[in-house]
Amino acid sequence: MKDFEKDYPDYTEAMGYEHGDEPPCNLSANRNFYEVMEARVARRGFLMGGLASIATGLIGGGLSGKAALASSTSPLIGFAPVPVSFEDKVVLPEGYTFQVLGAAGAPISGDMPAFRSGANSGDEQEHQVGQHHDGMHFFPIDGSSEDGLLVVNHEYIEPRFLHAEKPGYKGQPIGDSDVVYDADGKRDDDEVRMEIAAHGVSVYRTAKQADGSWAIVADPRNRRITANTPMEIAGPVRGSAHVRTKYSPDGTNTRGTVNNCAHGYTPWNTYLAAEENWAGYFANTTQLDQKPDLPREHARYGVSTNPQGGRYGWHLAKSGADEFVRWDATTRGASATEDYRNEPNSYGWMVEIDPFNPDAAPVKRTHLGRFAHEGVVFAPAVEGAPVVCYSGDDSRFEYIYKFVSDAPYVAGETDGSILDSGTLYVARFNDDGAGEWLALTPGRNGLTPANGFADLADILVNTRLAADHVGATKMDRPEWGTIDPRTGDVYFALTNNSRRTQAQVDAVNPRAENNFGQIVRWNYEGNDHTRSSFGWDLFVIAGTGRSSVAPAGGSLNDDNIFACPDGLWCDENGRLWIQTDMGDIGPDYSGPLKDFGMNGMLIADVETGEIKRFLTGPWGQETTGVVSTPDGRTLFVNFQHPGAHASPEDFAAGNFGSGFPDYDGATVPRSATIVITKADGGMVGS
Ligand code: FEO
Ligand code: CA
Ligand code: CA
Ligand code: CA
């Protein structure tokens, strides 16, 4: 079998729809990896000693210099850690408070339509905050730490909570990913319109009020970008045959963005939204000899062959309007410009948004590659040097990528077009602690027409296949990356991979049946991110006390055990914020992840290696999205999918799983941002 077939043996299981957005952790116990872990910790000396120590053969030389991390009480993270929690609430260290901001359905634009629990319409949702908040960035207005534009991704939706009061949903046993079809197998147009509008990105102004609270502020820059917003295609794929459709016969435009998981922000002050598990939104029922006949650029990504497929059945909206049928990628017309066979090829990209220009169409930057982008992180910009960014492909056994621009960065002049010309690389992590970047460029590393790669556009549309071809390292689901702005060290979360076998274990993915995940770190000689070789180590191997390795060696303990790292953000002081996504964990959960309680967030001091649990969240949610104001005194954090663990029977009975954030016994649970401050006005986390 090809890898993707192992990953996607079945549509439903493949996308984890029965549990939410992603495959949950598989929870069997792990043993027999202590030896491997010890070796990874011993290797730390290589990384921090730089590449020179690799060259001089200091393997096994142990910890030295900066590598001698010591457990101590770090002044950087001076708070008392919170315990593992099983409560349906937000728990913060003593001395911290929070408020809710921008919950799903909160009005931000137009005539500011009010949130009505489970009863809003599609046109209202187009002016309200979307559902299932994820990556997020705060763009200060004039440098302010009290006034800015908050940009929030909405990864996916839970239709039962959007439509909870509507016929077909209210009082019915509806699962967390279910939608309701009419007797004729079609879907209600307005429900589909609302679901399309609950996806995408929200941009809204928020400011600190006289009483110290933060509020949404009406502003001409407030806008919703949805799964139906017109967008430009830029970079090498623009205008190619791969993206010509009925909507855009010249292959320069498309509509919408979906499954916007994490994000990035550029040195020129724009936002990038990632398209992660986009493949499941499309159906392609094209057949040959009564068997599915998908082009490789659909098959390698898991586009559904099920006639009822398409994650929410949007292509089955009753009216058959163009904005709905475009989710059907089946070959139906005489040519590609008469149907939407190529529509999935306009997805899988990073989408650039200028939050300060509401009239600017979002732009799909195709040179950053096409895969299940978790997010993107930029190396600190260096005047006169290329722009460098990294992006992980979050699926089992997929890869980590780097883009290096052709043009140099020039402050005040550089804009997003710098991302349209450069080199895309994929990572190989060697077992000796060194690594290399393999170029995905026509004619290099075997990417030739003879091997099936016609040109650069073809390579980019088929990024995963190109990466397969050059021999990249298959990772344990790369999630967020972040870069320590002081040192340039890059951190990436590898969340879990329950399907890795003992035979597939390697140095950077050291556990079979990896249920708990790890965080990898790398750096470069001279802190030069354009180099093709790097040194790496594992910063932490997550798990229980018995199954983990802490940054300073030894095990994690009650103050910091965690599993399934996902969101990562290193602030300018060297605090590494770690967010967890163990799936839709609720109070009745009893599997092997039970020791970790609800999803939450920890902070590591990357210098000392100390980690403390800072926050735990309500039932059912994952904690994802974190950013502070420039002064570090206000922190924004998202909770996604509270209540997602509620069974269909619970939903029918009006038990929505979690009360967050309204806790009134009637309102549906809602994803939301929380705003955290320290009572003494100090930096959050200090
Ligand atoms: Fe959407 Fe990979 O988390
Ligand atoms: Ca998730
Ligand atoms: Ca994520
Ligand atoms: Ca995740």
XYZ file of C-alpha atoms and ligand atoms in Angstrom:
692
model
C 0.000 0.000 0.000
C 1.014 3.546 -0.523
C 1.351 5.636 2.603
C -1.790 7.607 1.977
C -3.770 4.419 1.679
C -2.520 3.367 5.058
C -3.472 6.750 6.349
C -6.825 6.829 4.673
C -8.136 3.263 4.516
C -11.654 4.528 4.893
C -13.149 7.953 4.468
C -14.903 8.163 7.811
C -12.084 6.779 9.858
C -9.495 8.621 7.860
C -10.627 12.073 8.765
C -11.643 11.139 12.285
C -15.030 12.676 11.706
C -16.694 10.601 14.353
C -14.528 12.314 16.942
C -14.071 15.789 15.577
C -11.640 17.285 13.227
C -8.656 15.024 13.443
C -7.775 11.459 14.302
C -7.648 11.321 18.087
C -4.755 9.845 19.946
C -4.765 6.099 19.916
C -4.352 5.204 23.479
C -2.567 1.924 23.941
C 0.320 1.968 26.386
C 3.848 2.425 25.173
C 6.902 0.653 26.468
C 10.402 -0.181 25.355
C 11.529 3.230 24.238
C 13.571 4.402 27.186
C 16.802 3.478 25.471
C 15.896 5.519 22.430
C 14.824 8.462 24.543
C 18.005 8.456 26.558
C 19.933 8.586 23.312
C 17.912 11.594 22.171
C 18.627 13.480 25.362
C 22.324 12.643 25.165
C 22.292 14.074 21.682
C 21.277 17.467 23.029
C 24.944 18.378 23.368
C 25.296 18.236 19.586
C 22.598 20.666 18.837
C 23.484 23.272 21.343
C 27.159 22.834 20.655
C 26.419 23.610 17.037
C 27.270 21.678 13.939
C 30.975 21.864 14.703
C 30.575 19.368 17.517
C 28.930 16.931 15.150
C 31.816 17.260 12.763
C 34.344 16.674 15.496
C 32.629 13.505 16.563
C 31.424 14.477 19.993
C 28.612 11.978 19.787
C 27.977 10.671 23.265
C 29.816 13.606 24.739
C 26.840 14.404 26.905
C 25.539 17.697 28.066
C 27.768 20.693 28.038
C 27.624 24.446 28.085
C 24.204 25.753 27.199
C 23.083 22.171 26.936
C 23.406 21.616 30.655
C 19.770 22.345 31.331
C 18.965 22.209 35.001
C 15.655 21.868 36.760
C 15.261 24.959 38.843
C 12.678 27.526 39.649
C 12.811 29.820 36.692
C 12.124 33.500 37.268
C 10.720 33.563 33.759
C 7.814 31.325 34.793
C 7.370 32.233 38.418
C 3.724 31.207 38.875
C 2.558 28.174 40.841
C 1.521 25.489 38.318
C -2.109 24.391 38.171
C -2.973 20.714 38.657
C -4.482 18.408 36.074
C -8.186 19.315 35.945
C -11.377 17.404 35.222
C -13.714 20.355 35.610
C -15.784 22.171 32.998
C -14.069 25.460 33.565
C -11.002 27.577 32.962
C -8.326 27.085 35.613
C -5.453 29.578 35.877
C -2.672 30.057 38.420
C -3.341 32.205 41.441
C -3.187 35.868 40.582
C -4.585 35.520 37.066
C -8.010 36.365 35.696
C -9.721 35.978 32.340
C -12.687 37.176 30.319
C -14.340 35.790 27.192
C -13.968 37.666 23.899
C -15.325 36.983 20.422
C -17.206 33.743 21.053
C -18.615 31.989 17.983
C -21.567 34.006 16.718
C -20.459 37.331 18.174
C -21.337 40.128 15.698
C -18.419 42.021 14.161
C -19.606 43.640 10.914
C -22.568 44.708 8.789
C -25.565 45.561 10.937
C -24.034 43.529 13.771
C -26.627 40.705 13.843
C -27.111 39.384 17.369
C -26.076 35.867 18.309
C -29.093 33.608 18.700
C -28.090 30.207 20.064
C -28.549 27.568 17.378
C -30.868 29.814 15.381
C -28.826 32.266 13.292
C -29.136 32.353 9.508
C -26.490 32.204 6.820
C -26.543 35.930 6.096
C -26.188 36.674 9.815
C -23.257 34.288 10.159
C -21.481 36.187 7.389
C -21.168 39.078 9.871
C -20.456 37.046 12.988
C -17.363 35.372 14.407
C -17.029 31.873 12.952
C -16.940 28.574 14.795
C -14.057 26.463 16.154
C -11.363 29.092 16.736
C -7.773 28.063 16.084
C -4.615 30.014 15.129
C -4.732 33.718 15.915
C -2.633 36.865 15.834
C -2.936 40.306 17.395
C -1.980 43.152 15.078
C -1.438 46.281 17.181
C -2.880 49.529 15.850
C -0.064 52.084 15.958
C 1.960 49.779 18.182
C -0.644 49.817 20.927
C -0.967 47.078 23.537
C -4.549 48.164 24.194
C -5.979 48.457 20.680
C -5.512 46.179 17.699
C -6.935 43.862 15.078
C -7.436 40.299 16.246
C -7.362 37.787 13.403
C -8.762 34.346 14.232
C -8.911 31.150 12.191
C -11.985 28.923 12.280
C -10.849 25.402 11.665
C -14.081 23.471 11.168
C -17.640 23.403 12.447
C -19.992 21.427 14.608
C -23.249 21.715 12.646
C -25.425 20.546 15.532
C -24.486 23.606 17.557
C -24.929 26.008 14.612
C -28.431 24.608 14.003
C -29.409 23.414 17.492
C -32.810 25.125 17.446
C -33.671 24.244 13.850
C -35.986 21.462 12.603
C -34.157 18.204 12.191
C -31.646 19.061 14.896
C -33.547 20.120 18.007
C -34.203 17.119 20.234
C -32.624 14.708 17.760
C -29.641 12.399 18.336
C -27.031 14.265 16.299
C -23.323 13.466 16.481
C -20.631 16.110 16.554
C -19.916 15.971 12.813
C -23.398 15.050 11.575
C -25.519 17.126 9.241
C -29.178 16.540 8.466
C -30.322 15.654 4.953
C -33.843 15.999 3.643
C -35.770 12.934 2.483
C -34.495 13.523 -1.053
C -30.865 13.389 0.135
C -30.406 17.127 -0.309
C -29.421 19.748 2.223
C -31.119 22.991 3.196
C -29.483 25.894 1.351
C -29.397 28.299 4.265
C -27.905 25.748 6.614
C -25.133 25.104 4.092
C -24.647 28.835 3.580
C -24.279 29.244 7.327
C -21.762 26.412 7.564
C -19.702 27.893 4.739
C -19.783 31.252 6.530
C -18.806 29.746 9.903
C -15.529 28.646 8.287
C -12.607 30.855 7.336
C -11.163 33.760 9.256
C -12.501 36.591 11.420
C -10.827 39.983 11.502
C -12.051 42.391 14.151
C -10.826 45.325 16.120
C -10.619 44.856 19.868
C -9.637 47.422 22.458
C -9.219 47.680 26.183
C -12.087 49.599 27.746
C -12.080 52.066 30.637
C -13.021 49.294 33.070
C -10.064 47.177 31.931
C -12.109 44.700 29.903
C -11.595 44.027 26.195
C -14.455 44.508 23.725
C -15.123 44.085 20.008
C -15.060 47.518 18.376
C -16.989 48.315 15.177
C -14.447 49.211 12.501
C -14.364 49.291 8.689
C -11.550 46.728 8.807
C -13.731 44.162 10.563
C -14.570 41.401 8.117
C -15.361 37.777 7.657
C -13.418 35.718 5.189
C -15.383 32.537 4.553
C -15.301 29.372 2.501
C -16.928 31.415 -0.264
C -14.798 34.605 -0.342
C -13.178 35.397 -3.734
C -9.421 34.835 -3.635
C -6.411 35.146 -5.880
C -4.056 32.339 -6.769
C -0.440 33.518 -6.811
C 2.907 31.900 -7.410
C 3.941 29.193 -9.855
C 0.554 27.429 -9.897
C -1.306 30.603 -10.948
C -2.706 30.191 -14.436
C -1.632 26.562 -14.758
C -3.950 23.885 -16.083
C -4.190 22.422 -12.570
C -6.452 25.226 -11.326
C -8.591 26.104 -14.342
C -12.262 25.800 -13.452
C -15.691 26.923 -14.531
C -15.323 29.820 -12.080
C -11.826 30.763 -13.209
C -11.123 29.486 -16.725
C -7.689 31.132 -16.688
C -6.745 29.559 -13.355
C -6.066 32.799 -11.497
C -8.865 32.844 -8.931
C -10.857 30.645 -6.618
C -13.335 31.003 -3.788
C -12.888 30.452 -0.100
C -10.635 28.786 2.403
C -11.466 25.940 4.785
C -10.058 24.092 7.743
C -7.870 27.010 8.729
C -5.932 25.439 11.523
C -2.894 27.407 12.590
C -1.558 30.544 10.975
C 1.499 32.662 10.489
C 2.357 36.328 10.481
C 4.821 37.846 8.115
C 7.670 40.323 8.618
C 5.571 42.741 6.511
C 2.658 42.577 8.961
C 0.176 40.355 7.163
C -1.522 37.138 8.241
C -1.378 33.681 6.707
C -4.180 31.158 7.272
C -3.330 27.484 6.734
C -5.563 25.083 4.854
C -5.225 21.809 6.750
C -7.792 19.023 6.323
C -9.372 20.563 3.214
C -9.498 17.357 1.173
C -12.502 16.007 3.039
C -14.707 18.919 1.974
C -14.772 17.678 -1.617
C -16.314 14.641 -3.240
C -15.016 13.128 -6.462
C -17.141 10.229 -7.645
C -15.519 9.893 -11.057
C -15.243 6.228 -11.978
C -13.489 4.082 -14.533
C -14.544 0.452 -14.910
C -16.799 0.899 -11.874
C -13.878 1.857 -9.689
C -12.940 5.280 -8.286
C -10.743 7.115 -10.756
C -9.037 9.993 -8.996
C -6.076 11.981 -10.271
C -3.043 11.707 -8.028
C -3.451 15.295 -6.860
C -6.739 14.224 -5.267
C -5.859 10.680 -4.213
C -2.634 11.501 -2.380
C -4.581 13.955 -0.215
C -7.629 11.835 0.516
C -10.415 13.498 -1.499
C -13.551 11.443 -0.862
C -14.918 9.044 -3.477
C -18.190 8.657 -1.589
C -21.265 10.115 -3.408
C -22.534 11.380 -0.054
C -19.000 12.522 0.678
C -17.781 15.978 1.107
C -17.437 16.496 4.786
C -20.754 18.261 5.275
C -22.368 17.470 1.942
C -22.257 21.099 0.768
C -22.423 20.038 -2.872
C -25.816 18.525 -2.105
C -27.510 21.827 -1.218
C -31.003 21.767 -2.661
C -30.774 24.696 -5.063
C -27.758 23.327 -6.911
C -26.326 26.859 -7.021
C -22.798 27.223 -8.332
C -21.422 28.188 -4.899
C -22.493 24.748 -3.653
C -21.876 22.388 -6.557
C -18.293 23.556 -6.773
C -17.554 21.235 -3.835
C -18.254 18.338 -6.218
C -14.969 17.542 -7.983
C -16.458 14.825 -10.142
C -15.702 15.116 -13.853
C -19.045 16.169 -15.323
C -18.348 18.553 -18.180
C -16.548 18.183 -21.490
C -13.527 20.049 -20.163
C -12.036 21.337 -16.922
C -13.532 24.786 -17.474
C -17.030 23.368 -17.522
C -16.998 21.745 -14.090
C -15.116 21.717 -10.770
C -12.816 18.743 -11.219
C -9.915 21.092 -10.433
C -11.497 22.869 -7.472
C -9.572 20.757 -4.890
C -6.334 21.891 -6.529
C -7.104 25.436 -5.447
C -6.999 24.214 -1.830
C -4.146 23.006 0.358
C -2.264 26.301 0.368
C -1.281 29.073 2.734
C -3.614 32.068 2.314
C -2.275 35.582 2.861
C -4.629 38.174 4.343
C -3.881 41.845 4.903
C -5.897 42.683 8.008
C -5.410 46.408 7.512
C -6.879 46.428 4.007
C -10.431 45.070 4.004
C -10.661 45.498 0.227
C -7.665 43.290 -0.526
C -8.610 39.801 -1.701
C -6.866 36.988 0.184
C -4.053 35.414 -1.829
C -3.141 31.715 -2.015
C 0.679 31.586 -2.016
C 1.325 28.399 -3.960
C 5.107 28.379 -3.691
C 4.772 27.379 -0.017
C 3.476 23.994 -1.203
C 0.209 22.091 -1.145
C -0.479 19.745 1.730
C -2.345 19.656 5.058
C -0.711 22.889 6.215
C -0.876 23.161 9.964
C 0.516 26.703 9.960
C 3.634 28.615 8.977
C 6.358 30.316 10.969
C 8.826 32.889 9.679
C 12.437 33.148 10.728
C 13.291 36.616 12.023
C 13.680 38.789 8.916
C 17.234 39.824 8.077
C 17.635 42.959 5.964
C 19.106 42.019 2.598
C 18.777 38.252 3.176
C 16.111 35.878 1.833
C 12.846 35.387 3.702
C 12.624 31.921 5.283
C 9.548 30.156 6.643
C 8.599 26.662 7.807
C 5.374 24.680 7.569
C 4.372 21.213 8.747
C 2.031 18.765 7.014
C -0.184 17.429 9.783
C -0.962 13.891 8.848
C 0.632 10.683 9.953
C 3.983 10.070 8.250
C 3.999 13.433 6.508
C 6.744 16.036 6.333
C 8.137 19.385 7.444
C 8.907 21.989 4.751
C 10.948 25.161 4.418
C 10.638 27.960 1.869
C 13.532 30.292 1.038
C 12.751 33.308 -1.127
C 14.805 34.313 -4.154
C 14.586 38.006 -3.376
C 16.123 39.639 -0.307
C 14.024 41.158 2.424
C 13.869 44.936 2.383
C 11.944 46.472 5.271
C 9.166 48.756 4.077
C 9.310 47.410 0.512
C 8.893 43.658 0.767
C 5.350 42.356 0.447
C 3.707 38.973 -0.026
C 4.877 38.669 -3.602
C 8.306 37.706 -2.240
C 6.719 34.331 -1.469
C 6.010 33.712 -5.151
C 9.576 33.000 -6.167
C 12.069 30.864 -4.282
C 12.797 27.283 -3.309
C 10.624 24.859 -1.374
C 12.549 22.236 0.614
C 11.522 19.213 2.656
C 13.344 17.957 5.743
C 15.392 14.852 6.268
C 16.318 14.216 9.909
C 19.314 11.916 10.102
C 19.759 9.673 13.112
C 23.057 11.326 14.054
C 21.438 14.638 14.993
C 22.179 16.346 11.697
C 19.568 17.142 9.112
C 19.277 18.422 5.581
C 16.830 20.266 3.400
C 16.023 18.603 0.075
C 14.998 20.982 -2.712
C 11.685 20.380 -4.483
C 12.876 22.028 -7.675
C 12.480 20.859 -11.295
C 15.467 18.800 -12.328
C 16.860 18.367 -8.809
C 16.646 15.285 -6.598
C 15.023 13.327 -9.415
C 12.061 15.667 -9.860
C 12.049 15.328 -13.640
C 9.387 14.822 -16.298
C 10.656 11.265 -16.705
C 9.776 10.669 -13.056
C 6.357 12.254 -13.435
C 7.016 15.867 -12.443
C 6.412 18.038 -15.482
C 7.338 21.422 -14.057
C 7.326 23.518 -10.900
C 3.534 23.924 -10.836
C 3.176 20.150 -11.095
C 5.633 19.640 -8.231
C 3.799 22.142 -6.045
C 0.311 20.770 -6.714
C 1.752 17.349 -5.869
C 4.007 18.488 -3.033
C 3.519 15.311 -1.006
C 4.465 13.084 -3.934
C 7.544 15.183 -4.650
C 8.570 14.919 -1.006
C 8.032 11.151 -1.119
C 10.264 11.028 -4.161
C 13.230 12.838 -2.617
C 13.285 10.697 0.526
C 12.119 13.082 3.249
C 11.646 11.874 6.840
C 8.120 10.717 7.676
C 7.133 12.489 10.868
C 4.679 11.939 13.715
C 2.117 14.527 12.565
C 3.888 17.912 12.462
C 1.734 20.593 14.082
C 2.730 24.155 14.984
C 6.241 25.484 14.732
C 7.728 28.487 16.457
C 11.089 30.204 16.512
C 12.829 31.616 19.561
C 13.358 35.194 18.360
C 16.456 35.548 20.543
C 18.355 32.475 19.334
C 16.703 31.438 16.075
C 16.107 27.921 17.435
C 13.119 26.354 15.654
C 10.642 24.205 17.600
C 8.015 21.933 16.033
C 5.329 19.917 17.797
C 4.959 16.310 16.643
C 1.619 15.571 18.192
C 1.285 11.771 18.039
C 1.234 8.859 15.609
C -0.528 5.791 16.821
C 0.265 3.917 13.617
C 4.042 4.057 13.722
C 5.383 0.532 14.104
C 8.584 -0.540 15.801
C 10.103 -1.091 12.373
C 9.335 2.543 11.466
C 10.931 4.111 14.536
C 13.775 6.517 13.856
C 15.732 8.988 15.929
C 13.367 11.940 15.562
C 10.239 9.776 15.836
C 11.504 7.418 18.546
C 8.333 5.692 19.704
C 6.147 3.052 18.119
C 2.417 3.583 18.705
C 3.290 7.129 19.694
C 0.276 8.337 21.648
C 1.805 11.275 23.448
C 4.015 13.174 20.990
C 7.293 15.078 21.233
C 8.769 18.477 20.368
C 11.727 18.603 17.982
C 14.130 21.532 17.808
C 16.757 22.558 15.282
C 19.207 25.329 14.554
C 21.903 26.366 12.103
C 25.527 27.245 12.043
C 25.687 31.005 12.325
C 21.907 31.066 12.944
C 21.552 31.164 9.148
C 18.143 29.776 8.231
C 18.975 29.673 4.530
C 21.509 26.847 5.066
C 20.688 23.416 3.725
C 22.031 21.550 6.767
C 21.017 21.849 10.395
C 21.421 20.182 13.783
C 18.468 18.885 15.761
C 17.438 17.316 19.047
C 14.231 16.472 20.861
C 13.357 19.215 23.328
C 10.855 17.100 25.252
C 9.183 13.725 24.873
C 5.664 14.066 26.232
C 3.808 11.542 28.342
C 3.152 10.511 31.889
C 5.912 10.392 34.447
C 6.645 6.856 33.405
C 6.805 7.494 29.703
C 8.261 10.969 29.229
C 11.619 12.686 29.054
C 11.826 16.249 30.374
C 14.070 18.838 28.684
C 16.619 18.576 31.475
C 16.459 14.773 31.486
C 14.435 12.691 33.878
C 10.661 12.551 33.613
C 7.831 15.014 33.591
C 5.957 15.229 36.894
C 2.586 16.246 38.326
C 3.312 19.895 37.568
C 3.847 19.340 33.873
C 2.809 15.983 32.443
C 1.123 16.534 29.104
C 0.311 14.738 25.859
C -0.270 15.616 22.225
C 1.456 19.008 21.884
C -0.150 21.061 19.101
C -0.005 24.857 19.453
C 3.463 26.313 20.088
C 4.574 29.883 20.526
C 7.906 31.160 21.787
C 7.660 34.714 23.061
C 10.496 37.208 22.935
C 11.638 36.327 26.462
C 12.095 32.628 25.787
C 8.827 31.317 27.171
C 7.674 28.412 25.041
C 3.877 28.157 25.269
C 2.700 24.588 24.616
C -0.961 23.819 23.917
C -2.454 20.334 23.902
C -4.935 18.586 21.612
C -5.712 15.142 22.961
C -8.994 15.127 21.049
C -12.467 15.667 22.443
C -11.703 14.785 26.061
C -14.647 15.007 28.450
C -15.245 14.110 32.092
C -16.279 10.524 31.326
C -13.175 9.779 29.316
C -11.486 6.711 30.779
C -8.785 5.704 28.298
C -5.046 5.871 28.766
C -5.011 9.674 28.316
C -7.059 9.967 31.501
C -4.023 11.005 33.556
C -3.774 14.279 31.652
C -7.217 15.687 32.414
C -8.651 18.333 30.112
C -6.654 19.975 27.330
C -4.733 23.051 28.346
C -1.494 24.965 28.077
C 1.954 24.791 29.659
C 4.970 27.072 29.552
C 8.579 25.987 29.212
C 11.578 28.140 29.982
C 13.738 27.123 27.058
C 16.912 28.081 28.924
C 16.394 26.038 32.082
C 14.125 23.411 30.585
C 11.569 23.866 33.341
C 7.936 23.329 32.314
C 4.819 24.298 34.287
C 1.141 23.825 33.580
C -0.392 27.294 33.222
C -3.980 26.657 32.210
C -6.572 23.940 31.850
C -9.791 24.358 29.926
C -13.399 23.173 29.907
C -14.852 19.859 28.782
C -14.501 18.696 25.216
C -12.262 21.513 23.983
C -8.747 21.652 22.685
C -6.630 24.670 23.572
C -5.264 26.247 20.401
C -4.152 29.723 19.448
C -2.049 31.964 21.686
C -0.638 35.454 21.285
C -0.001 38.434 23.529
C -0.089 42.171 23.141
C 3.367 43.661 22.472
C 3.863 44.430 26.167
C 3.123 40.818 27.135
C 0.545 41.920 29.696
C -2.533 40.680 27.872
C -2.679 37.138 26.500
C -5.255 35.821 24.029
C -5.951 32.059 24.027
C -8.576 30.071 22.132
C -10.720 27.158 23.226
C -11.984 25.104 20.299
C -14.947 22.722 20.252
C -16.128 22.712 23.890
C -18.811 20.037 24.243
C -17.611 18.035 21.234
C -17.556 14.881 23.356
C -21.334 15.032 23.930
C -22.982 11.912 22.534
C -25.899 12.075 20.088
C -28.197 11.022 22.923
C -26.874 13.788 25.146
C -27.507 16.325 22.401
C -31.059 15.049 21.934
C -31.659 15.511 25.646
C -30.382 19.078 25.542
C -27.146 18.184 27.328
C -24.548 19.926 25.185
C -21.501 18.523 26.971
C -20.028 21.793 28.201
C -21.448 25.051 29.482
C -18.531 27.143 28.217
C -18.642 30.090 27.908
C -22.199 31.088 28.823
C -22.892 28.450 31.506
C -26.622 29.218 31.471
C -27.875 25.696 30.856
C -29.444 26.673 27.513
C -26.921 28.267 25.183
C -24.863 25.912 23.022
C -21.185 25.594 23.906
C -19.109 27.983 21.816
C -15.506 28.223 20.827
C -14.123 31.499 22.088
C -11.049 33.544 22.808
C -10.203 34.181 26.427
C -8.227 37.231 27.469
C -5.854 36.540 30.355
C -4.291 39.172 32.573
C -2.279 39.120 35.757
C -3.925 40.883 38.655
C -0.786 42.854 39.430
C -0.582 44.010 35.817
C 2.597 42.043 35.169
C 3.601 40.008 32.158
C 1.421 36.966 31.692
C 3.370 33.835 32.580
C 5.902 35.620 34.734
Fe -5.742 21.236 13.001
Fe -3.231 19.682 13.045
O -4.416 20.553 14.068
Ca -8.181 18.981 16.674
Ca -3.691 22.177 15.477
Ca -4.446 18.981 16.395
